[in-house]
Amino acid sequence: MAKTISLQRKLLQTSMLGSVVAGVIALILLVGISIYQTMSVQDEIMDEISDMLLISDLTANSGQQVDELSSEFDIEYQLRMNQHVLTQSTQYSFPQDQFITQKDEYSYIWYKKRIWRSYHAKNEDHNMQVQVLQPLHVRFEEMLQSFLGYTAVLLFLWCLQWLITHFSIKRQFQTLHQLSREISEKNAEDLSPIQQKEPELEELQPMIKQLNQLLARLEDALIREQRFTADASHELRSPLSAIQMRLQVLKRKYSDVAPEIKQDLIQIQQDVDRGTRILENLIMLARLDPTQSTQVVMTKVYLPQLIDEVMSALAPFAEQKKIQFHLEIMPSEIRANQELIYICIRNLLDNAIRYAEFGGNIYVHLNSDQQNSILTIEDDGKKLTEQVINRLGERFYRALGTKTQGSGLGLSICKKIIELHHASIQFSPSEYHGLKVQLNFSND
């Protein structure tokens, strides 16, 4: 079975994935640019401090500016002349071997478990050297706050986009849901073309066109089938009725002749009766449609009385085979079509009588509670294999080796009637070695 996916969820995921990827790329670029700008600005400040310290005529005012910059940006410095310290920041605590005496350059040093940004500069004219240092984490603290702010805004925008996209896609899919409802409402009585409501989606037009063509073909096929059923029932019933009348005449005419002829007439009568039953079953099977349950008249049906009527009708047939009925009937009332349920129970009991052994037994149990009524019919006929049981209910199916006459339509009709009542039918092996049929009706 193919994997099922949600197109609506897929569109939402694709849209959000594109937005998230674009947002992450933008955030990475923003971080990269921010790092570059922060490093450049802070390096310029360190360079400015070093220039101010290397000026030979350092005044009190400029010295105050250096201290303010040093304090504001957490910068430490030291100014030396001829290896003698002229001035340094109050927090300067670097050992002498950390003082770099090479050319002017920026570098990184590791000290006190921290990475420092170091800048070394010198004044060749006055033989002065200055070293300016700043903890690297200071540069990123302010940038980190900005980064977190940008991230929060981005997350908010993603959530907002998800909501807008989700409801937008859901609204657009209302057209598909409406189309699905219209298709589900179609039945044999209504195969009119599907009309897409405004606004019409261009992408759905080919599918709707094909569906309407399919509905038109189905309508034509149903009309032809109904005509065929009506014509066939008329054309077949007429000759069967004529044969029945001729047989009645022949029986009366040859009632006193040789018993061989009389027996042949009885056999012909049985064949005609069987043909009539097959025709009636075929017509009923063609007319039953489980999708039209709302068109079937439902009334309160008292099942014990209906079972008694069926057994009375089949009593002569059961007496011929010396069948014994074992009944356990509880009071039960369901909402159903009485004529159809009568046919269903009659077919099941008729089937049980046909396949029970001569002098056999049939067990009929009716149990009922507040929710369900369960009718169980069992016989002690020949044991059926699982393969045969699984195929029961198929049209014209009869187990191989069965000598009992039948059309293979009785159980098919039962299944259709049960589906029409939204009940259930189950076939299983009986504990009495025959077939067990269980009907489950809802009492609601």
Tab-separated table of C-alpha atoms in Angstrom:
chain	number	residue	atom	x	y	z
A	1	MET	CA	0.000	0.000	0.000
A	2	ALA	CA	1.361	3.376	-1.008
A	3	LYS	CA	2.334	5.815	1.704
A	4	THR	CA	-0.231	8.554	2.317
A	5	ILE	CA	0.950	12.131	2.716
A	6	SER	CA	-0.892	15.368	3.438
A	7	LEU	CA	-0.537	17.867	0.598
A	8	GLN	CA	-1.624	20.651	2.927
A	9	ARG	CA	1.058	19.739	5.467
A	10	LYS	CA	3.621	19.298	2.687
A	11	LEU	CA	2.955	22.795	1.317
A	12	LEU	CA	3.207	24.279	4.795
A	13	GLN	CA	6.468	22.453	5.482
A	14	THR	CA	7.959	23.513	2.148
A	15	SER	CA	6.980	27.133	2.680
A	16	MET	CA	8.345	27.201	6.218
A	17	LEU	CA	11.522	25.357	5.211
A	18	GLY	CA	12.307	27.984	2.574
A	19	SER	CA	11.658	30.768	5.066
A	20	VAL	CA	13.774	29.129	7.781
A	21	VAL	CA	16.691	28.520	5.394
A	22	ALA	CA	16.537	32.123	4.167
A	23	GLY	CA	16.296	33.403	7.738
A	24	VAL	CA	19.241	31.308	8.938
A	25	ILE	CA	21.389	32.449	6.000
A	26	ALA	CA	20.447	36.078	6.700
A	27	LEU	CA	21.251	35.608	10.384
A	28	ILE	CA	24.649	34.072	9.574
A	29	LEU	CA	25.450	36.965	7.231
A	30	LEU	CA	24.319	39.425	9.891
A	31	VAL	CA	26.534	37.763	12.489
A	32	GLY	CA	29.495	37.778	10.102
A	33	ILE	CA	29.033	41.449	9.242
A	34	SER	CA	28.514	42.337	12.909
A	35	ILE	CA	31.691	40.511	13.931
A	36	TYR	CA	33.677	42.251	11.227
A	37	GLN	CA	32.316	45.684	12.134
A	38	THR	CA	32.764	45.119	15.868
A	39	MET	CA	36.362	43.995	15.435
A	40	SER	CA	37.112	46.952	13.157
A	41	VAL	CA	35.577	49.531	15.516
A	42	GLN	CA	37.255	48.106	18.597
A	43	ASP	CA	40.615	47.902	16.802
A	44	GLU	CA	40.244	51.554	15.801
A	45	ILE	CA	39.590	52.478	19.442
A	46	MET	CA	42.716	50.581	20.517
A	47	ASP	CA	44.689	52.316	17.774
A	48	GLU	CA	43.363	55.712	18.908
A	49	ILE	CA	44.367	55.013	22.512
A	50	SER	CA	47.866	53.977	21.429
A	51	ASP	CA	48.233	57.152	19.325
A	52	MET	CA	47.186	59.318	22.246
A	53	LEU	CA	49.693	57.578	24.534
A	54	LEU	CA	52.565	57.923	22.074
A	55	ILE	CA	52.122	61.678	21.685
A	56	SER	CA	55.103	63.261	23.334
A	57	ASP	CA	53.180	66.190	24.769
A	58	LEU	CA	50.576	64.120	26.579
A	59	THR	CA	48.432	66.529	28.564
A	60	ALA	CA	46.154	65.956	31.528
A	61	ASN	CA	43.128	66.365	29.268
A	62	SER	CA	44.279	63.724	26.799
A	63	GLY	CA	45.250	61.445	29.674
A	64	GLN	CA	41.717	61.746	31.041
A	65	GLN	CA	40.312	60.793	27.630
A	66	VAL	CA	42.528	57.718	27.568
A	67	ASP	CA	41.278	56.674	31.006
A	68	GLU	CA	37.656	57.181	29.975
A	69	LEU	CA	38.091	55.111	26.820
A	70	SER	CA	39.979	52.453	28.744
A	71	SER	CA	37.265	52.221	31.381
A	72	GLU	CA	34.364	52.287	28.912
A	73	PHE	CA	35.705	49.521	26.661
A	74	ASP	CA	37.529	47.542	29.376
A	75	ILE	CA	40.906	48.232	27.764
A	76	GLU	CA	44.232	47.928	29.555
A	77	TYR	CA	47.400	49.643	28.411
A	78	GLN	CA	51.041	50.251	29.314
A	79	LEU	CA	53.440	52.904	27.992
A	80	ARG	CA	57.188	52.334	28.249
A	81	MET	CA	60.244	54.340	27.358
A	82	ASN	CA	63.635	52.693	27.258
A	83	GLN	CA	62.165	49.686	29.044
A	84	HIS	CA	60.858	51.917	31.854
A	85	VAL	CA	57.146	52.170	32.546
A	86	LEU	CA	55.866	55.711	32.078
A	87	THR	CA	52.186	55.022	32.678
A	88	GLN	CA	49.700	52.180	32.655
A	89	SER	CA	46.073	51.435	33.416
A	90	THR	CA	45.118	50.631	36.984
A	91	GLN	CA	44.108	47.059	36.080
A	92	TYR	CA	47.207	46.279	34.021
A	93	SER	CA	48.741	43.074	35.403
A	94	PHE	CA	50.572	41.482	32.507
A	95	PRO	CA	54.106	40.171	33.113
A	96	GLN	CA	57.018	41.736	31.307
A	97	ASP	CA	57.465	38.825	28.901
A	98	GLN	CA	54.022	39.568	27.502
A	99	PHE	CA	55.276	42.952	26.274
A	100	ILE	CA	55.828	42.637	22.531
A	101	THR	CA	58.653	44.665	21.112
A	102	GLN	CA	58.293	43.923	17.432
A	103	LYS	CA	56.693	46.071	14.785
A	104	ASP	CA	53.229	47.557	15.054
A	105	GLU	CA	50.710	44.741	14.878
A	106	TYR	CA	47.508	43.225	16.224
A	107	SER	CA	47.613	39.788	17.782
A	108	TYR	CA	45.882	37.452	20.203
A	109	ILE	CA	47.332	36.253	23.496
A	110	TRP	CA	46.120	33.784	26.123
A	111	TYR	CA	46.260	35.066	29.670
A	112	LYS	CA	44.263	34.376	32.832
A	113	LYS	CA	42.172	31.772	31.009
A	114	ARG	CA	40.954	34.375	28.560
A	115	ILE	CA	41.730	35.391	25.013
A	116	TRP	CA	42.939	38.968	24.693
A	117	ARG	CA	43.148	41.206	21.687
A	118	SER	CA	46.561	42.875	21.765
A	119	TYR	CA	47.901	45.850	19.854
A	120	HIS	CA	51.555	46.901	20.004
A	121	ALA	CA	52.824	50.220	18.679
A	122	LYS	CA	55.997	52.301	19.129
A	123	ASN	CA	57.388	55.754	18.548
A	124	GLU	CA	60.905	55.430	17.113
A	125	ASP	CA	61.673	59.126	17.628
A	126	HIS	CA	61.183	58.973	21.389
A	127	ASN	CA	61.955	55.292	21.824
A	128	MET	CA	58.501	54.689	23.331
A	129	GLN	CA	56.405	51.551	23.125
A	130	VAL	CA	52.787	50.997	24.023
A	131	GLN	CA	50.724	47.861	24.398
A	132	VAL	CA	46.942	47.983	24.446
A	133	LEU	CA	44.910	44.902	25.424
A	134	GLN	CA	41.235	44.081	25.600
A	135	PRO	CA	39.427	40.838	26.604
A	136	LEU	CA	37.902	39.379	23.476
A	137	HIS	CA	34.624	38.500	25.184
A	138	VAL	CA	33.957	42.205	25.838
A	139	ARG	CA	33.671	42.786	22.118
A	140	PHE	CA	31.021	40.111	21.737
A	141	GLU	CA	28.857	40.814	24.772
A	142	GLU	CA	27.026	43.707	23.161
A	143	MET	CA	26.932	41.901	19.839
A	144	LEU	CA	25.487	38.827	21.565
A	145	GLN	CA	22.631	40.887	22.951
A	146	SER	CA	21.899	42.203	19.473
A	147	PHE	CA	22.139	38.675	18.086
A	148	LEU	CA	19.635	37.379	20.657
A	149	GLY	CA	17.333	40.268	19.834
A	150	TYR	CA	17.520	39.522	16.117
A	151	THR	CA	16.927	35.827	16.813
A	152	ALA	CA	13.850	36.582	18.933
A	153	VAL	CA	12.441	38.811	16.199
A	154	LEU	CA	13.156	36.118	13.595
A	155	LEU	CA	11.428	33.441	15.683
A	156	PHE	CA	8.433	35.713	16.116
A	157	LEU	CA	8.285	36.323	12.360
A	158	TRP	CA	8.519	32.578	11.691
A	159	CYS	CA	5.622	31.903	14.066
A	160	LEU	CA	3.614	34.693	12.462
A	161	GLN	CA	4.383	33.329	8.995
A	162	TRP	CA	3.367	29.816	10.100
A	163	LEU	CA	0.000	31.074	11.311
A	164	ILE	CA	-0.639	33.149	8.196
A	165	THR	CA	0.510	30.366	5.834
A	166	HIS	CA	-1.407	27.676	7.735
A	167	PHE	CA	-4.728	29.503	7.624
A	168	SER	CA	-4.129	30.685	4.065
A	169	ILE	CA	-3.455	27.146	2.794
A	170	LYS	CA	-6.348	25.782	4.848
A	171	ARG	CA	-8.650	28.362	3.320
A	172	GLN	CA	-7.458	27.525	-0.191
A	173	PHE	CA	-8.063	23.823	0.486
A	174	GLN	CA	-11.707	24.514	1.339
A	175	THR	CA	-12.378	24.197	-2.383
A	176	LEU	CA	-10.972	20.659	-2.353
A	177	HIS	CA	-12.972	19.771	0.761
A	178	GLN	CA	-16.126	21.126	-0.859
A	179	LEU	CA	-15.377	19.099	-3.981
A	180	SER	CA	-14.858	15.999	-1.831
A	181	ARG	CA	-18.236	16.540	-0.127
A	182	GLU	CA	-19.972	16.948	-3.471
A	183	ILE	CA	-18.421	13.720	-4.767
A	184	SER	CA	-19.374	11.816	-1.585
A	185	GLU	CA	-23.001	12.958	-1.955
A	186	LYS	CA	-23.276	11.424	-5.412
A	187	ASN	CA	-25.308	8.215	-5.652
A	188	ALA	CA	-27.273	6.230	-8.172
A	189	GLU	CA	-30.136	8.738	-7.920
A	190	ASP	CA	-27.938	11.803	-8.453
A	191	LEU	CA	-25.171	11.600	-11.035
A	192	SER	CA	-25.453	15.207	-12.167
A	193	PRO	CA	-22.237	17.046	-13.135
A	194	ILE	CA	-20.134	18.561	-10.363
A	195	GLN	CA	-20.185	22.346	-10.349
A	196	GLN	CA	-17.142	24.035	-8.813
A	197	LYS	CA	-18.066	27.038	-6.706
A	198	GLU	CA	-16.438	30.439	-6.976
A	199	PRO	CA	-13.574	31.048	-7.130
A	200	GLU	CA	-12.813	28.243	-9.557
A	201	LEU	CA	-9.324	26.789	-9.380
A	202	GLU	CA	-7.728	26.346	-12.771
A	203	GLU	CA	-5.692	23.348	-11.564
A	204	LEU	CA	-8.881	21.452	-10.630
A	205	GLN	CA	-10.635	21.949	-13.948
A	206	PRO	CA	-9.112	18.881	-15.724
A	207	MET	CA	-9.978	16.619	-12.773
A	208	ILE	CA	-13.542	17.948	-12.503
A	209	LYS	CA	-13.977	17.538	-16.254
A	210	GLN	CA	-12.871	13.898	-16.090
A	211	LEU	CA	-15.093	13.256	-13.043
A	212	ASN	CA	-18.114	14.684	-14.817
A	213	GLN	CA	-17.383	12.510	-17.851
A	214	LEU	CA	-17.120	9.488	-15.545
A	215	LEU	CA	-20.444	10.387	-13.866
A	216	ALA	CA	-22.058	10.684	-17.283
A	217	ARG	CA	-20.769	7.229	-18.276
A	218	LEU	CA	-21.973	5.772	-14.968
A	219	GLU	CA	-25.407	7.302	-15.450
A	220	ASP	CA	-25.637	5.809	-18.935
A	221	ALA	CA	-24.509	2.423	-17.600
A	222	LEU	CA	-27.092	2.510	-14.784
A	223	ILE	CA	-29.856	3.458	-17.185
A	224	ARG	CA	-28.889	0.587	-19.487
A	225	GLU	CA	-28.729	-1.791	-16.503
A	226	GLN	CA	-32.167	-0.720	-15.271
A	227	ARG	CA	-33.610	-1.148	-18.729
A	228	PHE	CA	-31.932	-4.532	-19.054
A	229	THR	CA	-33.253	-5.636	-15.651
A	230	ALA	CA	-36.771	-4.536	-16.507
A	231	ASP	CA	-36.647	-6.108	-19.972
A	232	ALA	CA	-35.024	-9.306	-18.710
A	233	SER	CA	-37.503	-9.731	-15.872
A	234	HIS	CA	-40.398	-9.249	-18.279
A	235	GLU	CA	-38.976	-11.457	-21.018
A	236	LEU	CA	-38.011	-14.244	-18.611
A	237	ARG	CA	-41.058	-14.183	-16.367
A	238	SER	CA	-43.432	-14.510	-19.280
A	239	PRO	CA	-42.066	-17.827	-20.628
A	240	LEU	CA	-41.594	-19.186	-17.104
A	241	SER	CA	-45.203	-18.380	-16.281
A	242	ALA	CA	-46.290	-20.015	-19.538
A	243	ILE	CA	-44.267	-23.133	-18.709
A	244	GLN	CA	-45.842	-23.220	-15.240
A	245	MET	CA	-49.317	-23.137	-16.762
A	246	ARG	CA	-48.451	-25.844	-19.301
A	247	LEU	CA	-47.067	-28.038	-16.529
A	248	GLN	CA	-50.273	-27.648	-14.527
A	249	VAL	CA	-52.258	-28.678	-17.581
A	250	LEU	CA	-49.969	-31.646	-18.247
A	251	LYS	CA	-50.204	-32.765	-14.611
A	252	ARG	CA	-53.965	-32.811	-14.726
A	253	LYS	CA	-53.965	-34.479	-18.154
A	254	TYR	CA	-51.512	-37.242	-17.249
A	255	SER	CA	-52.303	-37.641	-13.556
A	256	ASP	CA	-53.575	-41.171	-14.098
A	257	VAL	CA	-50.897	-42.364	-16.522
A	258	ALA	CA	-47.611	-44.098	-15.898
A	259	PRO	CA	-45.795	-42.922	-12.728
A	260	GLU	CA	-42.612	-42.408	-14.762
A	261	ILE	CA	-44.224	-39.548	-16.692
A	262	LYS	CA	-45.624	-38.078	-13.488
A	263	GLN	CA	-42.172	-38.173	-11.898
A	264	ASP	CA	-40.675	-36.458	-14.947
A	265	LEU	CA	-43.278	-33.719	-14.693
A	266	ILE	CA	-42.438	-33.226	-11.019
A	267	GLN	CA	-38.749	-32.930	-11.906
A	268	ILE	CA	-39.549	-30.396	-14.616
A	269	GLN	CA	-41.690	-28.468	-12.131
A	270	GLN	CA	-38.750	-28.361	-9.688
A	271	ASP	CA	-36.428	-27.078	-12.406
A	272	VAL	CA	-38.907	-24.363	-13.365
A	273	ASP	CA	-39.339	-23.356	-9.715
A	274	ARG	CA	-35.580	-23.162	-9.356
A	275	GLY	CA	-35.315	-21.001	-12.469
A	276	THR	CA	-38.034	-18.714	-11.121
A	277	ARG	CA	-36.218	-18.345	-7.782
A	278	ILE	CA	-32.933	-17.585	-9.545
A	279	LEU	CA	-34.644	-14.921	-11.644
A	280	GLU	CA	-36.267	-13.305	-8.608
A	281	ASN	CA	-32.985	-13.385	-6.699
A	282	LEU	CA	-31.093	-11.829	-9.595
A	283	ILE	CA	-33.622	-9.017	-9.906
A	284	MET	CA	-33.543	-8.357	-6.166
A	285	LEU	CA	-29.735	-8.433	-6.084
A	286	ALA	CA	-29.589	-5.911	-8.928
A	287	ARG	CA	-32.004	-3.541	-7.195
A	288	LEU	CA	-30.417	-3.563	-3.744
A	289	ASP	CA	-28.026	-0.634	-3.282
A	290	PRO	CA	-26.376	-0.231	0.172
A	291	THR	CA	-25.695	3.456	-0.555
A	292	GLN	CA	-29.447	4.171	-0.668
A	293	SER	CA	-30.298	3.132	2.893
A	294	THR	CA	-32.055	6.456	3.506
A	295	GLN	CA	-34.575	5.594	0.773
A	296	VAL	CA	-35.581	2.309	2.430
A	297	VAL	CA	-38.618	2.516	4.713
A	298	MET	CA	-37.532	1.552	8.225
A	299	THR	CA	-39.993	0.509	10.941
A	300	LYS	CA	-39.837	-1.245	14.283
A	301	VAL	CA	-39.444	-4.974	13.670
A	302	TYR	CA	-40.068	-7.544	16.398
A	303	LEU	CA	-37.533	-10.238	15.517
A	304	PRO	CA	-39.075	-13.228	17.410
A	305	GLN	CA	-42.343	-12.826	15.474
A	306	LEU	CA	-40.473	-12.495	12.173
A	307	ILE	CA	-38.417	-15.633	12.883
A	308	ASP	CA	-41.618	-17.524	13.694
A	309	GLU	CA	-43.180	-16.451	10.369
A	310	VAL	CA	-40.117	-17.606	8.429
A	311	MET	CA	-40.045	-20.971	10.192
A	312	SER	CA	-43.745	-21.479	9.507
A	313	ALA	CA	-43.164	-20.793	5.808
A	314	LEU	CA	-40.236	-23.239	5.656
A	315	ALA	CA	-41.809	-25.913	7.867
A	316	PRO	CA	-42.878	-28.200	4.964
A	317	PHE	CA	-39.368	-28.091	3.518
A	318	ALA	CA	-37.858	-28.894	6.952
A	319	GLU	CA	-40.300	-31.753	7.530
A	320	GLN	CA	-39.211	-33.394	4.285
A	321	LYS	CA	-35.676	-33.721	5.707
A	322	LYS	CA	-36.833	-34.428	9.281
A	323	ILE	CA	-35.011	-31.337	10.512
A	324	GLN	CA	-35.239	-30.444	14.198
A	325	PHE	CA	-35.141	-26.783	15.268
A	326	HIS	CA	-33.567	-25.758	18.584
A	327	LEU	CA	-34.602	-22.248	19.570
A	328	GLU	CA	-33.328	-19.831	22.198
A	329	ILE	CA	-35.150	-16.603	21.483
A	330	MET	CA	-35.026	-13.447	23.587
A	331	PRO	CA	-37.388	-10.506	23.036
A	332	SER	CA	-35.748	-8.108	20.591
A	333	GLU	CA	-36.905	-5.150	18.557
A	334	ILE	CA	-34.828	-3.414	15.877
A	335	ARG	CA	-35.418	-0.631	13.388
A	336	ALA	CA	-35.331	-2.149	9.908
A	337	ASN	CA	-37.249	-2.879	6.735
A	338	GLN	CA	-39.441	-5.832	7.638
A	339	GLU	CA	-39.707	-7.293	4.138
A	340	LEU	CA	-35.951	-7.236	3.548
A	341	ILE	CA	-35.103	-8.705	6.971
A	342	TYR	CA	-37.702	-11.408	6.339
A	343	ILE	CA	-35.991	-12.292	3.052
A	344	CYS	CA	-32.584	-12.332	4.748
A	345	ILE	CA	-33.653	-14.649	7.591
A	346	ARG	CA	-35.583	-16.847	5.136
A	347	ASN	CA	-32.508	-17.227	2.916
A	348	LEU	CA	-30.317	-18.124	5.899
A	349	LEU	CA	-32.752	-20.711	7.289
A	350	ASP	CA	-33.420	-22.070	3.797
A	351	ASN	CA	-29.658	-22.428	3.319
A	352	ALA	CA	-29.320	-24.192	6.688
A	353	ILE	CA	-32.130	-26.634	5.845
A	354	ARG	CA	-30.630	-27.396	2.432
A	355	TYR	CA	-27.172	-28.170	3.755
A	356	ALA	CA	-28.112	-29.877	7.016
A	357	GLU	CA	-27.970	-33.668	7.083
A	358	PHE	CA	-31.179	-35.668	6.778
A	359	GLY	CA	-32.663	-35.768	10.267
A	360	GLY	CA	-30.212	-33.070	11.300
A	361	ASN	CA	-30.516	-30.092	13.602
A	362	ILE	CA	-30.649	-26.324	13.192
A	363	TYR	CA	-29.903	-24.016	16.112
A	364	VAL	CA	-31.400	-20.526	16.215
A	365	HIS	CA	-30.295	-18.147	18.992
A	366	LEU	CA	-31.441	-14.558	19.451
A	367	ASN	CA	-29.687	-12.539	22.141
A	368	SER	CA	-30.329	-8.893	22.880
A	369	ASP	CA	-29.008	-6.157	25.158
A	370	GLN	CA	-29.312	-2.380	25.234
A	371	GLN	CA	-26.900	-1.862	22.335
A	372	ASN	CA	-27.207	-4.860	19.995
A	373	SER	CA	-29.376	-7.746	18.885
A	374	ILE	CA	-27.454	-10.820	17.725
A	375	LEU	CA	-29.116	-13.545	15.663
A	376	THR	CA	-27.133	-16.776	15.258
A	377	ILE	CA	-28.112	-19.629	12.937
A	378	GLU	CA	-26.105	-22.898	12.952
A	379	ASP	CA	-26.507	-26.271	11.316
A	380	ASP	CA	-24.817	-29.651	11.715
A	381	GLY	CA	-24.089	-30.194	8.040
A	382	LYS	CA	-20.745	-30.999	6.480
A	383	LYS	CA	-17.705	-29.222	7.845
A	384	LEU	CA	-16.535	-26.339	5.655
A	385	THR	CA	-12.939	-25.354	5.042
A	386	GLU	CA	-11.685	-21.863	5.819
A	387	GLN	CA	-11.234	-21.199	2.092
A	388	VAL	CA	-14.902	-21.992	1.420
A	389	ILE	CA	-16.104	-19.886	4.377
A	390	ASN	CA	-14.096	-16.893	3.160
A	391	ARG	CA	-15.861	-17.030	-0.214
A	392	LEU	CA	-19.392	-17.345	1.148
A	393	GLY	CA	-21.500	-14.409	0.055
A	394	GLU	CA	-19.939	-14.169	-3.398
A	395	ARG	CA	-22.406	-14.209	-6.253
A	396	PHE	CA	-23.071	-17.661	-7.743
A	397	TYR	CA	-20.478	-19.272	-5.473
A	398	ARG	CA	-21.253	-22.785	-4.274
A	399	ALA	CA	-18.814	-25.155	-2.647
A	400	LEU	CA	-17.495	-27.910	-4.896
A	401	GLY	CA	-18.994	-31.323	-4.267
A	402	THR	CA	-22.312	-29.909	-3.028
A	403	LYS	CA	-25.205	-31.977	-4.313
A	404	THR	CA	-27.875	-29.646	-2.937
A	405	GLN	CA	-29.575	-27.514	-5.564
A	406	GLY	CA	-29.056	-23.777	-5.303
A	407	SER	CA	-28.096	-20.682	-7.248
A	408	GLY	CA	-25.374	-19.294	-5.013
A	409	LEU	CA	-27.269	-16.015	-4.639
A	410	GLY	CA	-29.019	-16.397	-1.278
A	411	LEU	CA	-26.074	-15.378	0.886
A	412	SER	CA	-25.139	-12.587	-1.536
A	413	ILE	CA	-28.604	-11.120	-1.085
A	414	CYS	CA	-28.255	-11.454	2.691
A	415	LYS	CA	-24.977	-9.537	2.633
A	416	LYS	CA	-26.529	-6.725	0.605
A	417	ILE	CA	-29.542	-6.495	2.921
A	418	ILE	CA	-27.288	-6.389	5.991
A	419	GLU	CA	-25.120	-3.665	4.414
A	420	LEU	CA	-28.290	-1.718	3.647
A	421	HIS	CA	-29.142	-1.763	7.383
A	422	HIS	CA	-25.581	-0.868	8.455
A	423	ALA	CA	-25.423	-4.133	10.380
A	424	SER	CA	-22.843	-6.922	10.147
A	425	ILE	CA	-22.861	-10.545	9.003
A	426	GLN	CA	-20.187	-13.068	9.900
A	427	PHE	CA	-19.592	-16.605	8.623
A	428	SER	CA	-17.608	-19.085	10.723
A	429	PRO	CA	-17.382	-22.827	11.452
A	430	SER	CA	-20.070	-24.087	13.801
A	431	GLU	CA	-19.367	-26.118	16.905
A	432	TYR	CA	-21.920	-28.546	15.465
A	433	HIS	CA	-19.600	-29.099	12.441
A	434	GLY	CA	-21.689	-27.114	9.964
A	435	LEU	CA	-21.899	-23.394	9.215
A	436	LYS	CA	-22.474	-20.625	11.738
A	437	VAL	CA	-23.978	-17.332	10.545
A	438	GLN	CA	-24.184	-14.405	12.943
A	439	LEU	CA	-26.124	-11.188	12.317
A	440	ASN	CA	-25.432	-8.180	14.512
A	441	PHE	CA	-28.021	-5.378	14.536
A	442	SER	CA	-27.807	-2.099	16.403
A	443	ASN	CA	-30.754	-1.333	18.683
A	444	ASP	CA	-30.310	2.439	18.271
